[in-house]
Amino acid sequence: MSEHQTSANKMGAPHAGPDGEREPTRRDFLFLTTGMAGAVGVAAVAWPFIDQMRPDASTLALASIEVDVSSLQPGMSLTAKWRGKPIFIRNRTPKEIEEANAVALADLKDPVARNANLPADAQASDLDRSAGQGKENWIVMIGSCTHLGCVPLGQAGDFGGWFCPCHGSHYDTAGRIRKGPAPQNLAVPTFSFVSDTVIKIG
Amino acid sequence: MSGEHSTYTPTSGIERWVDSRLPLPRMLHDSFISYPVPRNLNYAYTFGAMLSVMLLVQIVTGVVLAMHYAAETTVAFNSVEKIMRDVNHGWLLRYMHANGASFFFIAVYLHIARGLYYGSYKAPREILWILGVVIYLLMMATGFMGYVLPWGQMSFWGATVITGFFSAFPLVGEWIQQFLLGGFAVDNPTLNRFFALHYLLPFMIAGVVILHIWALHVTGQTNPTGIEIKTKTDTVAFTPYATLKDALGVSVFLIVFAWFIFYMPNYLGHPDNYIPANSLKTPAHIVPEWYYLPFYAMLRAITFNVGPIDSKLGGVLVMFGAIIILFFLPWLDTSKVRSAVYRPWYKLFFWLFVANAILLGWLGSRPAEGLYVILSQLGTLYYFGFFLVIMPVLGLVETPKRIPNSITEAVLEKRSGGSPATV
Amino acid sequence: MKRVLSGLLSLALLAGAGAAIAQENHPAQQGAAAPASGEHAGGGEAEAHGGTPHFPIKKPAQMAWTFAGLFGHYDKAQLQRGLKVYTEVCSACHSMNLVSFRTLKGLGYSDAQVKAFAANYEVQDGPNAEGEMYTRKALPSDHFPSPFPNPEAAAAANNGAAPPDMSLLAKARGIERGFPTFVFDIFTQYQEGGPDYIHALLTGYENPPAGVEVAPGTHYNPYFANAAALAMAKPLNDGQVTYDDGAPATLDQYSRDVAAFLMWAAEPHLEERKRTGFMVMIFLVIFTGLIFLTKRAVYAAKEH
């Protein structure tokens, strides 16, 4: 089969004559163009197959929920579900707030607030972790450990906040990581008080 | 292969290292690059490439659709609609898959017709042909079960009717039907197992395809003259000659495919399948997917009892027989000449067979009444007559045309006789 | 070889034609723009062979739709009018379960308008903390609620025939085109059988011709796909819905608008599909041309 060797540049070999210099060049260009067009086509076809993995329109549409918190007395919590994850809403006691305020920011493992309602560089003070001025008692967090996503237990652990039983991460009463493998404070989702008793998350 | 020595020469150290451990690159090189194919292959020999592409398209789209589909009767229909409405590019993937099934069958029918015309099933290619029939059977099973998954009216009633075939068999029929359905009627267990099998069978098809290509590369391709390769001048290298011809054929095929996907995605489907399955209400007309219609026509053509066999069982036997008979084709054809090119009478009967198959397809979509039934019966008669009478007898009585001594001679004759084939 | 090739190509064409047969149930003359006379269209060849009557008696007329053709697109004003007709008339009996309010943005509405529109509807949610189901205002993420709690209730309220869900109606209906029209349809890419049928049905109510018995509780309509009469009474009349954009308040206009809207409801990605398709076709044609040239160059080198 040697006379039918395969690579494209040998294709013009039988032509090597006076105009043999020009012809193979034109052909090489043609082969290159065809090959490139094929590559572009394959890449374009690949996109829908990748794109279909992203969250679909109905998933993205379930972006916000409203939660009635009128029944939560200080020291009580509830868990709502938002985007498939638990949301911890806690009406904190004055003692818990005090404990959280007593911690120096320099002692925190993660000094950033991780609060979606504030600028990304906001400090992890108790105020900036809570629902803000006048609503310091409320804390709203995504109940998903920042280590590997287990749901932490409430009012547990060395700091009286949350404790993740999977790998032993301890969070304080403001949901800040204090001890254990988790790298960040529990995330605060976008939320707002629609009225005094209804929180809209998302 | 076919006795050729490998022409693969590893050039780099890595290639040599791999070659001495797992000579996969050598195998691919010998099978798809240096592999010699007859120099006179025409575009009828590109359908195999189209089929490979369609199998790939169906597996890839099918796997991603399965990421969104739910095989449970209460949600199956809506999960398909969710794919159509909410999943990113879901409409495209589903239309590719649904129309892909039809185009897979278009390609396979063309491929089979090519085999019939050029006598590709004859010795020494019997196993190659039989593997092809096995692939075709697996495709039919896969297509049928896939059509059930959207759980529309045609899905449900198609499944009911087709599994009903088995109830025609005496004594064991009902047991077989309940075994297939996992219940007394088409229901959730049926849908679940059909989904599992619909996912499995394409990979079995892929496995048999590998055997099919292996068998092909042992015997070598046939060609329009039906003369075996004798010398090197009869052949060209698979790459680039056959590869490029295949690529052109596939590309044209894809244009037609894209036309259907983007501009008439529901043309080949049935409107009733956009109505959710209702086990209490049968659609006015149940029609299978177009690719089963000729067999459906033959099923319905048997309206009479033959001795102890009632018309129901008779219809089922005829329908299954129409496929089973293909397995015996290599031994039914008695002609010494392979290609229809040199068999004037066979050529005529072949085209009649094609016309008859299309006629049967059309009849399968008609209501089973009046003239349609009589035409179906005549069509069924010709279908079986072609294989059981014409093929064996014609081979003995037909006088073939003069056959060239070699492929090269045939090519040269043609070139001097007609316009030179510079393309 | 050329002859064989052309033979196989014609075979391919015929196979394509055979493919089309799949969706055919009745042969009958194609209804031209003007409705054929009842006797003529109803007496397709099938009827000549058997005693069973074949429906519909008349074939739908082929309408001009903006969403037909290679560059088809929805007329957003028309869709909004169609939504109005659906909301004010059809939705009293017909559900549209698969369509969510958020997708109404495709009709040209803003987020706020969609939210306000959804808030007109009450949907059931729950259970709440007490274990009770409750109703609340619909959100954009909700789907159109059904007018009846379940199909049985829908059937009970409508003489035993549950009104079909309208989400997919425009794709779930289509009168067979017959030979040879269905072959031409491949080239003209006719896919508007559903809207044509809906328009024909809505405008097609008439008094039964002399000698035709209509079962009690049904209404004669020669365009109905399955019988001579259907359970739904004539739903739309001139002047019934008030349009804000000056479009004529006629039955014909209502029928066109609601049929177009139902096409959108059934196929919301139609525009994207046709746009993508055009680019794909251009690419494939160029790519095929390139392969052809490459192949010719390679084979030209061989023939010496």
mmCIF file of N, CA and C in Angstrom, chain B residues 60-112:
data_model
loop_
_atom_site.group_PDB
_atom_site.id
_atom_site.type_symbol
_atom_site.label_atom_id
_atom_site.label_comp_id
_atom_site.label_asym_id
_atom_site.label_seq_id
_atom_site.Cartn_x
_atom_site.Cartn_y
_atom_site.Cartn_z
ATOM 1 N N VAL B 60 -25.116 9.679 22.178
ATOM 2 C CA VAL B 60 -24.724 10.893 22.904
ATOM 3 C C VAL B 60 -25.956 11.706 23.306
ATOM 4 N N THR B 61 -26.886 11.923 22.375
ATOM 5 C CA THR B 61 -28.091 12.681 22.752
ATOM 6 C C THR B 61 -28.904 11.892 23.774
ATOM 7 N N GLY B 62 -28.948 10.578 23.603
ATOM 8 C CA GLY B 62 -29.729 9.760 24.529
ATOM 9 C C GLY B 62 -29.194 9.833 25.943
ATOM 10 N N VAL B 63 -27.898 9.790 26.082
ATOM 11 C CA VAL B 63 -27.315 9.835 27.432
ATOM 12 C C VAL B 63 -27.642 11.169 28.105
ATOM 13 N N VAL B 64 -27.548 12.264 27.365
ATOM 14 C CA VAL B 64 -27.845 13.543 28.026
ATOM 15 C C VAL B 64 -29.339 13.705 28.276
ATOM 16 N N LEU B 65 -30.175 13.155 27.398
ATOM 17 C CA LEU B 65 -31.620 13.240 27.665
ATOM 18 C C LEU B 65 -31.979 12.445 28.914
ATOM 19 N N ALA B 66 -31.282 11.318 29.105
ATOM 20 C CA ALA B 66 -31.556 10.500 30.291
ATOM 21 C C ALA B 66 -31.220 11.247 31.577
ATOM 22 N N MET B 67 -30.397 12.290 31.463
ATOM 23 C CA MET B 67 -30.079 13.086 32.657
ATOM 24 C C MET B 67 -31.296 13.893 33.113
ATOM 25 N N HIS B 68 -32.275 14.072 32.213
ATOM 26 C CA HIS B 68 -33.424 14.913 32.567
ATOM 27 C C HIS B 68 -34.739 14.150 32.563
ATOM 28 N N TYR B 69 -34.716 12.959 31.967
ATOM 29 C CA TYR B 69 -35.957 12.202 31.812
ATOM 30 C C TYR B 69 -36.244 11.409 33.086
ATOM 31 N N ALA B 70 -37.526 11.240 33.409
ATOM 32 C CA ALA B 70 -37.922 10.438 34.564
ATOM 33 C C ALA B 70 -38.847 9.324 34.102
ATOM 34 N N ALA B 71 -38.440 8.061 34.311
ATOM 35 C CA ALA B 71 -39.223 6.924 33.838
ATOM 36 C C ALA B 71 -40.257 6.532 34.878
ATOM 37 N N GLU B 72 -41.275 7.338 35.020
ATOM 38 C CA GLU B 72 -42.344 7.031 35.966
ATOM 39 C C GLU B 72 -43.611 7.578 35.341
ATOM 40 N N THR B 73 -44.672 6.760 35.312
ATOM 41 C CA THR B 73 -45.822 7.127 34.485
ATOM 42 C C THR B 73 -46.419 8.487 34.828
ATOM 43 N N THR B 74 -46.386 8.875 36.091
ATOM 44 C CA THR B 74 -47.042 10.135 36.438
ATOM 45 C C THR B 74 -46.224 11.350 36.020
ATOM 46 N N VAL B 75 -44.923 11.175 35.821
ATOM 47 C CA VAL B 75 -44.095 12.341 35.504
ATOM 48 C C VAL B 75 -43.370 12.237 34.162
ATOM 49 N N ALA B 76 -43.425 11.070 33.513
ATOM 50 C CA ALA B 76 -42.627 10.879 32.298
ATOM 51 C C ALA B 76 -42.971 11.930 31.231
ATOM 52 N N PHE B 77 -44.254 12.098 30.972
ATOM 53 C CA PHE B 77 -44.674 13.035 29.930
ATOM 54 C C PHE B 77 -44.194 14.455 30.254
ATOM 55 N N ASN B 78 -44.409 14.860 31.510
ATOM 56 C CA ASN B 78 -44.008 16.205 31.894
ATOM 57 C C ASN B 78 -42.497 16.380 31.900
ATOM 58 N N SER B 79 -41.768 15.304 32.212
ATOM 59 C CA SER B 79 -40.303 15.448 32.213
ATOM 60 C C SER B 79 -39.808 15.674 30.789
ATOM 61 N N VAL B 80 -40.471 15.061 29.807
ATOM 62 C CA VAL B 80 -40.086 15.319 28.419
ATOM 63 C C VAL B 80 -40.405 16.770 28.057
ATOM 64 N N GLU B 81 -41.562 17.249 28.513
ATOM 65 C CA GLU B 81 -41.918 18.640 28.222
ATOM 66 C C GLU B 81 -40.992 19.609 28.946
ATOM 67 N N LYS B 82 -40.500 19.191 30.095
ATOM 68 C CA LYS B 82 -39.534 20.039 30.800
ATOM 69 C C LYS B 82 -38.251 20.142 29.979
ATOM 70 N N ILE B 83 -37.867 19.034 29.372
ATOM 71 C CA ILE B 83 -36.698 19.062 28.490
ATOM 72 C C ILE B 83 -36.954 20.044 27.350
ATOM 73 N N MET B 84 -38.168 20.002 26.807
ATOM 74 C CA MET B 84 -38.493 20.849 25.661
ATOM 75 C C MET B 84 -38.566 22.331 26.029
ATOM 76 N N ARG B 85 -38.953 22.624 27.274
ATOM 77 C CA ARG B 85 -39.227 24.001 27.636
ATOM 78 C C ARG B 85 -38.132 24.628 28.491
ATOM 79 N N ASP B 86 -37.643 23.886 29.493
ATOM 80 C CA ASP B 86 -36.796 24.509 30.510
ATOM 81 C C ASP B 86 -35.319 24.164 30.406
ATOM 82 N N VAL B 87 -35.011 22.926 30.038
ATOM 83 C CA VAL B 87 -33.605 22.519 29.992
ATOM 84 C C VAL B 87 -32.883 23.304 28.891
ATOM 85 N N ASN B 88 -31.691 23.760 29.195
ATOM 86 C CA ASN B 88 -30.932 24.532 28.207
ATOM 87 C C ASN B 88 -30.663 23.685 26.973
ATOM 88 N N HIS B 89 -31.092 24.190 25.833
ATOM 89 C CA HIS B 89 -30.963 23.478 24.562
ATOM 90 C C HIS B 89 -31.663 22.116 24.572
ATOM 91 N N GLY B 90 -32.548 21.905 25.537
ATOM 92 C CA GLY B 90 -33.230 20.622 25.631
ATOM 93 C C GLY B 90 -34.041 20.317 24.379
ATOM 94 N N TRP B 91 -34.700 21.358 23.847
ATOM 95 C CA TRP B 91 -35.495 21.151 22.618
ATOM 96 C C TRP B 91 -34.625 20.605 21.504
ATOM 97 N N LEU B 92 -33.410 21.121 21.406
ATOM 98 C CA LEU B 92 -32.519 20.679 20.324
ATOM 99 C C LEU B 92 -32.120 19.217 20.528
ATOM 100 N N LEU B 93 -31.762 18.884 21.764
ATOM 101 C CA LEU B 93 -31.316 17.517 22.041
ATOM 102 C C LEU B 93 -32.439 16.524 21.796
ATOM 103 N N ARG B 94 -33.646 16.895 22.215
ATOM 104 C CA ARG B 94 -34.744 15.952 22.043
ATOM 105 C C ARG B 94 -35.123 15.817 20.570
ATOM 106 N N TYR B 95 -35.167 16.920 19.851
ATOM 107 C CA TYR B 95 -35.498 16.820 18.425
ATOM 108 C C TYR B 95 -34.412 16.064 17.660
ATOM 109 N N MET B 96 -33.163 16.233 18.073
ATOM 110 C CA MET B 96 -32.091 15.458 17.440
ATOM 111 C C MET B 96 -32.322 13.967 17.660
ATOM 112 N N HIS B 97 -32.679 13.625 18.884
ATOM 113 C CA HIS B 97 -32.831 12.212 19.232
ATOM 114 C C HIS B 97 -34.049 11.604 18.530
ATOM 115 N N ALA B 98 -35.168 12.339 18.563
ATOM 116 C CA ALA B 98 -36.406 11.817 17.979
ATOM 117 C C ALA B 98 -36.267 11.667 16.467
ATOM 118 N N ASN B 99 -35.745 12.705 15.804
ATOM 119 C CA ASN B 99 -35.558 12.606 14.357
ATOM 120 C C ASN B 99 -34.368 11.726 14.015
ATOM 121 N N GLY B 100 -33.413 11.671 14.951
ATOM 122 C CA GLY B 100 -32.257 10.811 14.726
ATOM 123 C C GLY B 100 -32.673 9.356 14.551
ATOM 124 N N ALA B 101 -33.684 8.928 15.297
ATOM 125 C CA ALA B 101 -34.158 7.550 15.161
ATOM 126 C C ALA B 101 -34.634 7.308 13.735
ATOM 127 N N SER B 102 -35.400 8.253 13.197
ATOM 128 C CA SER B 102 -35.896 8.100 11.824
ATOM 129 C C SER B 102 -34.753 8.078 10.827
ATOM 130 N N PHE B 103 -33.785 8.962 11.024
ATOM 131 C CA PHE B 103 -32.689 9.024 10.055
ATOM 132 C C PHE B 103 -31.761 7.819 10.169
ATOM 133 N N PHE B 104 -31.682 7.270 11.365
ATOM 134 C CA PHE B 104 -30.962 6.011 11.557
ATOM 135 C C PHE B 104 -31.611 4.937 10.671
ATOM 136 N N PHE B 105 -32.930 4.898 10.698
ATOM 137 C CA PHE B 105 -33.628 3.884 9.910
ATOM 138 C C PHE B 105 -33.555 4.188 8.413
ATOM 139 N N ILE B 106 -33.629 5.462 8.049
ATOM 140 C CA ILE B 106 -33.473 5.790 6.621
ATOM 141 C C ILE B 106 -32.133 5.254 6.134
ATOM 142 N N ALA B 107 -31.085 5.511 6.939
ATOM 143 C CA ALA B 107 -29.750 5.058 6.536
ATOM 144 C C ALA B 107 -29.673 3.539 6.499
ATOM 145 N N VAL B 108 -30.316 2.878 7.455
ATOM 146 C CA VAL B 108 -30.197 1.418 7.490
ATOM 147 C C VAL B 108 -30.954 0.795 6.324
ATOM 148 N N TYR B 109 -32.086 1.377 5.945
ATOM 149 C CA TYR B 109 -32.822 0.832 4.803
ATOM 150 C C TYR B 109 -32.025 1.021 3.514
ATOM 151 N N LEU B 110 -31.381 2.168 3.385
ATOM 152 C CA LEU B 110 -30.544 2.376 2.204
ATOM 153 C C LEU B 110 -29.383 1.378 2.185
ATOM 154 N N HIS B 111 -28.808 1.173 3.365
ATOM 155 C CA HIS B 111 -27.673 0.261 3.510
ATOM 156 C C HIS B 111 -28.090 -1.170 3.139
ATOM 157 N N ILE B 112 -29.261 -1.584 3.614
ATOM 158 C CA ILE B 112 -29.765 -2.928 3.311
ATOM 159 C C ILE B 112 -30.042 -3.042 1.814
#
